[in-house]
Coordinates of C-alpha atoms and ligand atoms in Angstrom, one line a residue:
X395 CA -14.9 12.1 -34.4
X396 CA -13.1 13.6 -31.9
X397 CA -11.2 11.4 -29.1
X398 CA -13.3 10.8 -25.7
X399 CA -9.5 10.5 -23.9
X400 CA -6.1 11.4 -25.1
X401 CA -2.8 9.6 -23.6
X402 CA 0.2 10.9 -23.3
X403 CA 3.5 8.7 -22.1
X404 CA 3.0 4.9 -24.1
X405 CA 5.8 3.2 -22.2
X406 CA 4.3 -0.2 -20.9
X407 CA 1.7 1.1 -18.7
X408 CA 0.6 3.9 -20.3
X409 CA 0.2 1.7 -23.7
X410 CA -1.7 -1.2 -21.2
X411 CA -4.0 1.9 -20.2
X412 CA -4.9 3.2 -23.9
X413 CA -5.1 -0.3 -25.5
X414 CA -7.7 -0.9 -22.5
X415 CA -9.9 2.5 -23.0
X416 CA -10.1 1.3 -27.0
X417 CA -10.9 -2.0 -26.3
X418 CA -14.0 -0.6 -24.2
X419 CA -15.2 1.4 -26.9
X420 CA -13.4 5.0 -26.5
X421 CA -11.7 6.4 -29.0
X422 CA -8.0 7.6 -27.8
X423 CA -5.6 10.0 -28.9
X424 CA -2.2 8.7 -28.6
X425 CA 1.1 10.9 -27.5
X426 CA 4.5 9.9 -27.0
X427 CA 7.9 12.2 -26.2
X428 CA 9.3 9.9 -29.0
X429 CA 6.9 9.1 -31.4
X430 CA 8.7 5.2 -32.3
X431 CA 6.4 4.1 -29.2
X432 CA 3.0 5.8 -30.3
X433 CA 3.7 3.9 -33.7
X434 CA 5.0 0.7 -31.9
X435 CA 1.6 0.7 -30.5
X436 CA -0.2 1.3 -33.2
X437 CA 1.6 -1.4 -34.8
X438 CA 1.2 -3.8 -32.5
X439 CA -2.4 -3.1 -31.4
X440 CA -4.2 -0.8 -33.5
X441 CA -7.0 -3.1 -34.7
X442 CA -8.0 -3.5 -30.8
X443 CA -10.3 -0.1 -31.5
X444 CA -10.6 3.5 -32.2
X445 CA -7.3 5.4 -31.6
X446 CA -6.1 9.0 -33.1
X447 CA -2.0 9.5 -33.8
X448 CA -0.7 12.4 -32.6
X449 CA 3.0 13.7 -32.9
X450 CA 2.9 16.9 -30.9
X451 CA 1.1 17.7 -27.5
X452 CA -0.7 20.8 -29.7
X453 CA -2.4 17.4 -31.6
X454 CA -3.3 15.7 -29.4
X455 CA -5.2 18.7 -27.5
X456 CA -6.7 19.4 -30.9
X457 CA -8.1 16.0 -31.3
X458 CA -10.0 15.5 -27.9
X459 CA -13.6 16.6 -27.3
X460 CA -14.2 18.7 -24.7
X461 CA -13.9 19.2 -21.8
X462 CA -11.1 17.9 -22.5
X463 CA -9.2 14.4 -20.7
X464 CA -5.8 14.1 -21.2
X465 CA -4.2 11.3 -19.2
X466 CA -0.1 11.5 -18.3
X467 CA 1.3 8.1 -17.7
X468 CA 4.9 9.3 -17.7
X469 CA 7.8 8.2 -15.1
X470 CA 6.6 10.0 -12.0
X471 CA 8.8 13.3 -10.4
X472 CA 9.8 15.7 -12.8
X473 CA 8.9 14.4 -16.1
X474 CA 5.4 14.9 -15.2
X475 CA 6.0 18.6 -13.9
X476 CA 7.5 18.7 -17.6
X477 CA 4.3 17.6 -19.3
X478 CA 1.7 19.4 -17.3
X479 CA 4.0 22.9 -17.7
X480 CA 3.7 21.9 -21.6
X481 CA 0.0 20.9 -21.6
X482 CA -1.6 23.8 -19.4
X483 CA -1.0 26.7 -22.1
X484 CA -2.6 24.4 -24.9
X485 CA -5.8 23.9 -22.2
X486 CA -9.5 25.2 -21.9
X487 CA -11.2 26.1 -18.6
X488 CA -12.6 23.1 -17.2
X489 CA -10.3 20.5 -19.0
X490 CA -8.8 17.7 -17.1
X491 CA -5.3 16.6 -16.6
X492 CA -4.9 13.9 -15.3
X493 CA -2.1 11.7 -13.6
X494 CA -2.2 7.6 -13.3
X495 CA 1.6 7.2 -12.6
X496 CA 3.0 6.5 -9.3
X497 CA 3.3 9.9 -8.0
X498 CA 3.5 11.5 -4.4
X499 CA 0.4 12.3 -3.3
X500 CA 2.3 15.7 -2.3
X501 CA 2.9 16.7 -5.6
X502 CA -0.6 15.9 -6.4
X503 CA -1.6 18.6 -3.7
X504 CA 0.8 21.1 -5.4
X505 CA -0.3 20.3 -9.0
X506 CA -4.0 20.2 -7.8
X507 CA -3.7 23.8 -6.3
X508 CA -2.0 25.0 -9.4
X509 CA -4.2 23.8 -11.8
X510 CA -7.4 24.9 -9.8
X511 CA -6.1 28.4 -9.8
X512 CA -6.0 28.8 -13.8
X513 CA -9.6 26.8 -13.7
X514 CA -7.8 23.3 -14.9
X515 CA -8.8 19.8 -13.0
X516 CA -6.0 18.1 -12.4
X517 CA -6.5 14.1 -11.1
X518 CA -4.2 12.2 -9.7
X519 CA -5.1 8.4 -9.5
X520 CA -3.6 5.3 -8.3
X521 CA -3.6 2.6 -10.6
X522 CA -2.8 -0.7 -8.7
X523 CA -2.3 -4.2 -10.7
X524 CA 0.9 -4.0 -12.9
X525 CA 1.1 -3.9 -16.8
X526 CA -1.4 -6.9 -16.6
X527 CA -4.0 -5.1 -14.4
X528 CA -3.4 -2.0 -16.8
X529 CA -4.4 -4.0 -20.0
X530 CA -7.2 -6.0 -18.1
X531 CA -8.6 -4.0 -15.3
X532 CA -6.7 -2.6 -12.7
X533 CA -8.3 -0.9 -9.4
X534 CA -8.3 2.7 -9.7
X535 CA -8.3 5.4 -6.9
X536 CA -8.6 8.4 -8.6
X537 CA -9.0 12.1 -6.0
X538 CA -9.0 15.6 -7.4
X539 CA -12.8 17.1 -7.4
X540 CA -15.8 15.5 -7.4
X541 CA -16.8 17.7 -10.8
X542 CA -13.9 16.5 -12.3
X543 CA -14.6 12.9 -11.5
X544 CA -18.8 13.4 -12.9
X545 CA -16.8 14.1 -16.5
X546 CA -13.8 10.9 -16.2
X547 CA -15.7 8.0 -13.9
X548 CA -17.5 6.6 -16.2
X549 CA -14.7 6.3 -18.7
X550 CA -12.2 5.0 -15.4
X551 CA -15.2 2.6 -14.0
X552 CA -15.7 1.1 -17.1
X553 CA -12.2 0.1 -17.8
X554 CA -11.2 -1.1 -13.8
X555 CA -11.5 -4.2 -13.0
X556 CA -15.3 -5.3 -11.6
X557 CA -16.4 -8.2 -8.6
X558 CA -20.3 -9.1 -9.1
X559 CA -20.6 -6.1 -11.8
X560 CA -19.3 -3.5 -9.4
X561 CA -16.4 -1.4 -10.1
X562 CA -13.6 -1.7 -8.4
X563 CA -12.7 2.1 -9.3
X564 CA -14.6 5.2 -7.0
X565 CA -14.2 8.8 -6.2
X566 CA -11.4 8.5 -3.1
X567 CA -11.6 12.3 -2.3
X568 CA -10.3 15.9 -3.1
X569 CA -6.6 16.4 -4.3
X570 CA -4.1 13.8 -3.3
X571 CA -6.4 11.5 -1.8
X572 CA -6.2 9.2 -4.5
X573 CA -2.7 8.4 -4.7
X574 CA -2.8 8.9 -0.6
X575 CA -5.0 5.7 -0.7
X576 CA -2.7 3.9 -3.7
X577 CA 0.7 4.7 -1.6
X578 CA -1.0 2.9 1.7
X579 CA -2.3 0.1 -0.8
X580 CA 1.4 -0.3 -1.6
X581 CA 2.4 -0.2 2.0
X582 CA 0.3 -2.7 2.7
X583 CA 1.3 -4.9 -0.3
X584 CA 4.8 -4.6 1.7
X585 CA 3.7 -5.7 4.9
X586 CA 1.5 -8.7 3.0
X587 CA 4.7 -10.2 1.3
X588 CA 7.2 -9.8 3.9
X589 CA 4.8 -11.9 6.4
X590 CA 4.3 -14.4 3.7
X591 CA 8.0 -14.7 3.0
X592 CA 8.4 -15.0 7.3
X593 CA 5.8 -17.8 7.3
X594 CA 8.2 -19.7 4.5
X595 CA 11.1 -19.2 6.2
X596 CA 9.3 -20.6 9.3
X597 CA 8.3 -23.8 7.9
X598 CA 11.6 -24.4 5.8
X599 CA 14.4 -23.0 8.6
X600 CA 12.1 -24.2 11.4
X601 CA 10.2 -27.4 10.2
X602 CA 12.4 -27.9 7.0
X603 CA 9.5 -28.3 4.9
X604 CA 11.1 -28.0 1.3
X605 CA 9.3 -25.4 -0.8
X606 CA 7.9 -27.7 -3.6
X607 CA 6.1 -29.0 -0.4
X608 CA 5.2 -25.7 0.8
X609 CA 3.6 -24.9 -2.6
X610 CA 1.0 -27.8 -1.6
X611 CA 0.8 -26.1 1.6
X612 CA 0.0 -22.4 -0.1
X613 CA -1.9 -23.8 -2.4
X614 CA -4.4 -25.3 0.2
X615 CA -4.3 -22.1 2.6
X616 CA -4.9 -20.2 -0.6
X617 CA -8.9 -22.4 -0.2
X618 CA -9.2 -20.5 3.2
X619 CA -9.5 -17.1 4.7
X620 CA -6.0 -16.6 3.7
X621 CA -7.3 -16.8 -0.1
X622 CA -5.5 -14.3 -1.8
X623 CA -3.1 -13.0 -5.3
X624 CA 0.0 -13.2 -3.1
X625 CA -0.4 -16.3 -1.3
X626 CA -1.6 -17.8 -4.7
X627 CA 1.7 -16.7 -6.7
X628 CA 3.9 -17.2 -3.7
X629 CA 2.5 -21.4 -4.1
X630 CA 3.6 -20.6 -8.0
X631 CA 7.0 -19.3 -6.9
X632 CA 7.5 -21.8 -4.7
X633 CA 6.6 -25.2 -6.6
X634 CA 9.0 -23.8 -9.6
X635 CA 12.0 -25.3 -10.0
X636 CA 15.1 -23.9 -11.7
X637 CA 15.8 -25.1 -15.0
X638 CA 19.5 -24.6 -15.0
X639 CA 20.1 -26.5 -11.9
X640 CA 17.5 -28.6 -11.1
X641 CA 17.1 -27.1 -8.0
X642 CA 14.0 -24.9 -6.4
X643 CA 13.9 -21.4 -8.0
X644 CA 14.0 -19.7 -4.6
X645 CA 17.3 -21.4 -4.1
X646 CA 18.7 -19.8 -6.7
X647 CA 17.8 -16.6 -6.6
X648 CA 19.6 -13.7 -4.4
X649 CA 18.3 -13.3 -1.1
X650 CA 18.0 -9.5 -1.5
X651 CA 14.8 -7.6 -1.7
X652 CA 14.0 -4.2 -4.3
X653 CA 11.6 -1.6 -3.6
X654 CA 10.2 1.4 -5.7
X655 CA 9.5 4.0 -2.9
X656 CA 6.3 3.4 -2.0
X657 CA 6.9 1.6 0.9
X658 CA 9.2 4.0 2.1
X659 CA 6.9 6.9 1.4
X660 CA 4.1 5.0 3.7
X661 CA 6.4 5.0 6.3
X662 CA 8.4 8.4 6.2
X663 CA 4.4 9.6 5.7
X664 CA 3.1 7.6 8.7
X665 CA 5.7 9.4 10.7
X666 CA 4.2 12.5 10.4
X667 CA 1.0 11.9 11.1
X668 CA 2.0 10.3 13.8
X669 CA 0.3 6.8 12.9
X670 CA 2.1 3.3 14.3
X671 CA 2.2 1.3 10.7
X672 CA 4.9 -0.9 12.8
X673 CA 4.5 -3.8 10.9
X674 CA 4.4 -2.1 7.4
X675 CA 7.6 0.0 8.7
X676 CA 9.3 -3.6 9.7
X677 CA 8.2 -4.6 6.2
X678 CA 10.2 -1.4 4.6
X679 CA 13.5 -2.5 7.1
X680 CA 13.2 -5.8 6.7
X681 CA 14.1 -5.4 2.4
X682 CA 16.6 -3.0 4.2
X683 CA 18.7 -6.0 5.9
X684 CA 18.4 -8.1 2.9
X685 CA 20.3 -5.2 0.9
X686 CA 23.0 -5.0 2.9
X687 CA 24.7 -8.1 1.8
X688 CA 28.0 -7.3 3.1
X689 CA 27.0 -6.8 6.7
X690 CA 25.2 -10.0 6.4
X691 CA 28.1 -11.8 5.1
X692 CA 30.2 -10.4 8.2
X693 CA 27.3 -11.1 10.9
X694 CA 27.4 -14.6 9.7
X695 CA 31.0 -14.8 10.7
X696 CA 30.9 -12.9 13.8
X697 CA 27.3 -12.8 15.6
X698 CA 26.6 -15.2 18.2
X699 CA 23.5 -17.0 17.9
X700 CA 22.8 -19.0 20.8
X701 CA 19.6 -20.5 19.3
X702 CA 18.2 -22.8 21.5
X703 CA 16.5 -26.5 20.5
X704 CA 13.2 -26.4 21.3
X705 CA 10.3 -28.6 20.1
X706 CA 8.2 -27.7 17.2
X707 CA 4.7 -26.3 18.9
X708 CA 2.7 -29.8 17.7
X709 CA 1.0 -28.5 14.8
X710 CA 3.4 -26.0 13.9
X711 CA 1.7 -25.6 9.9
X712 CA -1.5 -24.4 11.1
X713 CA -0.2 -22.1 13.9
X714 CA 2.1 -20.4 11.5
X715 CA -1.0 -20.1 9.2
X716 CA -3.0 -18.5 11.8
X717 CA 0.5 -16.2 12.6
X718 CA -0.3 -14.9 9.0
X719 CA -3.8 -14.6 9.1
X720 CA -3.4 -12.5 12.5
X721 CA -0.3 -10.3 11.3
X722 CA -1.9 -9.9 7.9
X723 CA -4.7 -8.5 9.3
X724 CA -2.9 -5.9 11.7
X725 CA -0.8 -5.0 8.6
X726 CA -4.3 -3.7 7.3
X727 CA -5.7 -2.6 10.3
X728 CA -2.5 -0.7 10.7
X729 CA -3.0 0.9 7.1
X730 CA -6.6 1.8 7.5
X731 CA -5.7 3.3 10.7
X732 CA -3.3 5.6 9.1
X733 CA -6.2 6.6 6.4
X734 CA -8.1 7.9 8.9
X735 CA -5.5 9.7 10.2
X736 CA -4.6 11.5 6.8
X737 CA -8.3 11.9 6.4
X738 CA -8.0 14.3 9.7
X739 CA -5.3 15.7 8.7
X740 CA -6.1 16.7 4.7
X741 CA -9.6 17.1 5.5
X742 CA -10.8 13.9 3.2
X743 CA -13.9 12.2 3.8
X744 CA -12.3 8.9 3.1
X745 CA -14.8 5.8 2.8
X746 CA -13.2 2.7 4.3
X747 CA -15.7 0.4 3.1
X748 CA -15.7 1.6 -0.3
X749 CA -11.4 1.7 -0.5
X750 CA -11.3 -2.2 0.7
X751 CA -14.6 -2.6 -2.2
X752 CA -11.5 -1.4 -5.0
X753 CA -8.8 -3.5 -3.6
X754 CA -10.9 -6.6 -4.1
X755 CA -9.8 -7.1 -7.8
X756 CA -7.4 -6.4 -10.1
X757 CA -4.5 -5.0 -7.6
X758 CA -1.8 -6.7 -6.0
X759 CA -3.5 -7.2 -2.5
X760 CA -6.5 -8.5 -3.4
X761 CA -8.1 -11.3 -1.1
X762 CA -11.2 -13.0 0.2
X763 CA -10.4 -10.8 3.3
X764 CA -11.1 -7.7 1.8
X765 CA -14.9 -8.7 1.9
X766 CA -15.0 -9.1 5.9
X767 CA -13.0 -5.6 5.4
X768 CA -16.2 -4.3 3.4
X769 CA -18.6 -5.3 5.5
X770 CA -16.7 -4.6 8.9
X771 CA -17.0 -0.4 8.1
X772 CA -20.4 -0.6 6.4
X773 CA -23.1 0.7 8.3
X774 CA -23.3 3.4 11.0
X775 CA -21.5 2.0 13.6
X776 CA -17.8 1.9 12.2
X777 CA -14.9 0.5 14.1
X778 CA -12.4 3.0 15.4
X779 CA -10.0 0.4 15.0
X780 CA -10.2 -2.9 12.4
X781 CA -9.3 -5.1 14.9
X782 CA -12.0 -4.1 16.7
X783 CA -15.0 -5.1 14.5
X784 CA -16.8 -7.8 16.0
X785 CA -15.8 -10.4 13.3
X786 CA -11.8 -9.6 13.5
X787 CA -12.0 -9.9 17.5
X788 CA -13.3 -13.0 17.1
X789 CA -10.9 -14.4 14.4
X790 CA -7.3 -12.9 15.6
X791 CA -8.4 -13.3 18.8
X792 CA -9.1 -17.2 18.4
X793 CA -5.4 -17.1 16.5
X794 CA -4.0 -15.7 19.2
X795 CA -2.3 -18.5 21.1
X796 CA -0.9 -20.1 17.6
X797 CA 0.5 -16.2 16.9
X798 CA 2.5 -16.4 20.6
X799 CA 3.5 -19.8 19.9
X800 CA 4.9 -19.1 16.4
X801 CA 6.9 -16.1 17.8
X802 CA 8.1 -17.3 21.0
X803 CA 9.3 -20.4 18.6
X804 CA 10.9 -18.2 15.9
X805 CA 12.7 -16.4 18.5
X806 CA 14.3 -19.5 20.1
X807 CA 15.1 -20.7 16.7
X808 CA 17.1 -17.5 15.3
X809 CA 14.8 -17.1 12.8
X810 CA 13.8 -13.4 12.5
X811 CA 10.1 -12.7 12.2
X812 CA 10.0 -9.3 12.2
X813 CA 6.3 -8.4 11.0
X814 CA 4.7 -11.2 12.8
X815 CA 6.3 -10.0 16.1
X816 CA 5.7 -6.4 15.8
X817 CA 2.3 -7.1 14.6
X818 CA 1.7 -8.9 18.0
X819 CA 3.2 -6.4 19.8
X820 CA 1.0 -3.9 18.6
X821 CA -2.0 -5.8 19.5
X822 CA -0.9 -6.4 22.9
X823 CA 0.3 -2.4 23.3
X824 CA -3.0 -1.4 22.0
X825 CA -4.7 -4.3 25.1
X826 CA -2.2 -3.3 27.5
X827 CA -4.2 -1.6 30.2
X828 CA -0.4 0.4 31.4
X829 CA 2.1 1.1 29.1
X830 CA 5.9 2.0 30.0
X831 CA 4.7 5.1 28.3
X832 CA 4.1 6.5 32.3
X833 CA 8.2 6.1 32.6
X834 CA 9.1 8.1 29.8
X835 CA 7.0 11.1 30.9
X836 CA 8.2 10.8 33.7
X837 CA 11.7 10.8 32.1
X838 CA 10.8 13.6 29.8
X839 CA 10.0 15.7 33.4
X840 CA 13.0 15.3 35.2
X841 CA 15.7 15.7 32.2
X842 CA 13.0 18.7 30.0
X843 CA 10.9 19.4 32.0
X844 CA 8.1 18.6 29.2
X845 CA 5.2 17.7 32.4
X846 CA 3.4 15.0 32.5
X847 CA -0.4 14.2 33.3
X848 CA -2.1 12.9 36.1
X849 CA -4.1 9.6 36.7
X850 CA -6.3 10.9 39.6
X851 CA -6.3 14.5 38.3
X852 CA -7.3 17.2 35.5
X853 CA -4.3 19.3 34.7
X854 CA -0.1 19.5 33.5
X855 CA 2.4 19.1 36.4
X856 CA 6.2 19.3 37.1
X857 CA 8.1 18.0 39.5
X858 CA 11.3 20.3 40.6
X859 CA 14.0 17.1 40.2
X860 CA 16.8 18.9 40.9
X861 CA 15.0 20.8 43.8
X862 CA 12.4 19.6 46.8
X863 CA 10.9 17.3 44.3
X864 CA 7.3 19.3 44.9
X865 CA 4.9 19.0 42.1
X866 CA 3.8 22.0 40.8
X867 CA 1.0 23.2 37.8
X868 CA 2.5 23.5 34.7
X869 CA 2.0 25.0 30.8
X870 CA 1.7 21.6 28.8
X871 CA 4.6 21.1 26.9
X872 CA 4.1 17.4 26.4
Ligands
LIG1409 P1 8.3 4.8 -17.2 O1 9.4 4.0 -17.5 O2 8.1 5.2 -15.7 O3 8.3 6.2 -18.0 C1 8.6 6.1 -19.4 C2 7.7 7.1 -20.1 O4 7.8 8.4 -19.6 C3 8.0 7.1 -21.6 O5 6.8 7.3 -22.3 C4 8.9 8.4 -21.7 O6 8.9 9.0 -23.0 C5 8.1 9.3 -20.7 N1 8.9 10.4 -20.3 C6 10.0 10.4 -19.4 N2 10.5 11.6 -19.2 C7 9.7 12.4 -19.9 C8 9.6 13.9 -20.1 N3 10.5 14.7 -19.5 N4 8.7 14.4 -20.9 C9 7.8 13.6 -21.5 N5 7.8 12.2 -21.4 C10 8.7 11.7 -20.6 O7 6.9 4.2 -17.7 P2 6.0 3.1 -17.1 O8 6.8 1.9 -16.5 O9 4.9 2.8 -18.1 O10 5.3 3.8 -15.8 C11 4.5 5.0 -15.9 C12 4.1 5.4 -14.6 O11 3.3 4.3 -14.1 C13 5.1 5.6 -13.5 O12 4.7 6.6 -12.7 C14 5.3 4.3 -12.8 O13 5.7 4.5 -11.5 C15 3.8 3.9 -12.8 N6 3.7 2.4 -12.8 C16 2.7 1.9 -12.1 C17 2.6 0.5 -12.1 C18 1.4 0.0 -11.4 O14 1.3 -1.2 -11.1 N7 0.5 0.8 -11.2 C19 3.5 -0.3 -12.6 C20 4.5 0.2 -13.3 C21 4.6 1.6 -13.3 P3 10.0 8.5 -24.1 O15 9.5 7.3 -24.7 O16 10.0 9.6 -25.1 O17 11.3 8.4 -23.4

């Protein structure tokens, strides 16, 4: 029988991914650089179904119907340029390479162009949900074309995870789309934790609420609209208790935050298109300060703080809870936003609705929210703006005056809230019926002459500054 999928690159996630396709019935060809991990595997795990050995790449082309699906889960960058450069010459017209690692949706859009042009698929698609989603049923947002995705959906539905039956795996759009839509996921997994850790630091710094306390307190705001992965493990995190020291496990553990990339690539990628992901940037900066332990230590010493005593707002708790709900939701109205701006931009038809569907299960941001998400971009009449769908202006407008309470307090306190203030300020910029905005052109005229627009009038102007300060037309340079 030949394989229905072959796998190539067993470290931990690619192994998760294989063990998962056997388990749901496909037989799967199994390729490693080294081959200790394909037989580690098959050690370990190969009475969970049908899979093939291969030692060479040659093999493992050999054994796979056709057309053909081979799957790369190899560390992202320049081993996968590697495999692809080994794998094309071995390929038939109309095979299908695909990619599940974490790569840049850039690449993607090279590989996808390359492939196309010697009549190869290549796929890239996100796979969200860890070495436990992998194993289990991770959301998958696979792009490349939609032929491509007629010959592997089935195979990538069936092994995603599923809410009410459905799968939480769909065709995202041509070339990079899919791990366009996995990066932003990620971004937005930034921005989710960084306002979770700000509410903590809230109630411990500003209402000293210990966190084996606060792990009731998660653990009850987990039952709400807030239900979610992260708040649930953050309640885990924060109820355990060191067993070398007795004392909470977020005590002992070094204040400084790691990141992948992905975060950073939202960002650096949101800058280009132009898109304000404020609060998912203030996430990215945020690890940033927390990594540079050495400034910190000196700031400590040095930086006045002048906090000021004020009271607690009176039910301090449930404001800060309605500060996360609120920034939370900007975080992901800030995201979405910037999907529609790639969508412009790389000509992808990208299906809100059906990307918040995938994120319900098995990745790292799923939450109760994501179903207001849904149903907020279903239909005809689609906000241009999350925030703006009938049900959110309702919700974060009602949290509104707990969200200015919370910040106003946190800012007399010292206690930096980074995401949940920028996420205010970028509800209020996008209310704000004139922004400072009228300055800076007007800055921009008299020191580049870059013109500036009119309120009362069609056209580009200049004013002559450094002459009778007339206003004359102008070429628009702005
Ligand atoms: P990894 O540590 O990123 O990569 C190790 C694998 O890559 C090994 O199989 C290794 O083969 C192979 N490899 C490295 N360079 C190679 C080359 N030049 N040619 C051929 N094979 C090469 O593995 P991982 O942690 O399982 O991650 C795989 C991918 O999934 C990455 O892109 C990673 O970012 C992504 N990932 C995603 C999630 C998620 O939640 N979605 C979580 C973790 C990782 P040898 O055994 O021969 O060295």
């Amino acid at each position: 029988m030949p394989a229905h999928i072959g796998v190539t690159g067993l470290a931990v996630m690619g192994a998760n991914l294989a063990r998962n396709l056997a388990r749901n019935g496909f037989t799967v060809a199994l390729h490693n650089r080294s081959v200790e991990k394909t037989d580690a595997l098959l050690a370990a795990h190969g009475d969970e179904g049908d899979f093939i050995r291969t030692e060479s790449l040659q093999e493992l082309v050999d054994s796979l119907e056709k057309p053909r699906r081979v799957l790369i889960m190899v560390k992202a960058g320049a081993p996968v340029d590697a495999v692809v450069d080994q794998l094309v010459p071995l390929l038939d017209e109309g095979d299908i390479v695909i990619d599940a690692g974490n790569s840049h949706y850039s690449d993607t859009r090279r590989r996808e162009a390359a492939l196309a042009g010697k009549g190869l698929h290549f796929v890239g698609v996100g796979v969200s949900g860890g070495e436990e989603g992998a194993l289990n049923g991770p959301s998958i947002m696979p792009g490349g074309s939609k032929e491509s995705y007629d010959a592997l959906g089935p195979l990538l539905e069936k092994i995603s995870a599923h809410v009410d039956g459905q799968p939480c795996c769909a065709w995202i759009g041509t070339d990079g789309a899919g791990h366009f839509v996995k990066m932003v996921h990620n971004g937005i997994e930034y921005a989710d934790m960084q306002v979770i850790g700000e509410a903590y630091d809230l109630l411990r710094s500003g209402a000293g609420i210990e966190p084996a306390e606060q792990a009731e307190i998660f653990q009850e705001w987990n039952k709400g609209e807030l239900s979610s992965f992260l708040i649930e493990i953050s309640a885990e995190v924060l109820g355990h208790v060191d067993a070398k020291t007795g004392k909470p496990f977020v005590d002992v553990v070094v204040d400084s935050a790691g990141q992948k990339g992905t975060g950073r690539w939202t960002v650096q990628s949101a800058l280009d298109l132009g898109s304000p992901v404020s609060g998912i940037a203030e996430s990215v900066f945020a690890r940033g300060i927390s990594s540079q332990r050495a400034q910190r230590a000196i700031a400590q010493e040095t930086l006045a703080g002048h906090e000021a005593g004020v009271a607690l707002p009176e039910n301090f708790v449930e404001d800060v809870r309605q500060a996360l709900y609120a920034s939370k939701l900007v975080s992901y109205a800030q995201g979405l936003d910037m999907l529609t701006s790639a969508a412009k931009e790389y000509g992808w038809d990208l299906k809100l609705d059906e990307i918040a569907s995938l994120w319900r299960a098995g990745c790292i941001i799923r939450a109760e929210l994501l179903k207001d998400i849904m149903a907020a971009y279903k239909g005809d009449a689609k906000p241009e703006n999350l925030l703006f769908a009938p049900a959110f202006v309702q919700s974060v407008g009602a949290a509104v005056p707990a969200w200015r309470r919370v910040v106003a307090t946190a800012v007399q306190l010292g206690i930096p809230v980074p995401v949940f203030s920028s996420s205010l300020a970028y509800y209020d910029g996008l209310r704000r019926k004139r922004l400072p905005a009228a300055l800076i052109q007007g800055q921009r005229d008299l020191f580049g002459a870059h013109t500036y627009g009119r309120v009362d009038e069609e056209g580009t102007f200049h004013t002559q500054w450094s002459g009778d300060r007339s206003e004359v037309n102008a070429v628009d340079t702005h």
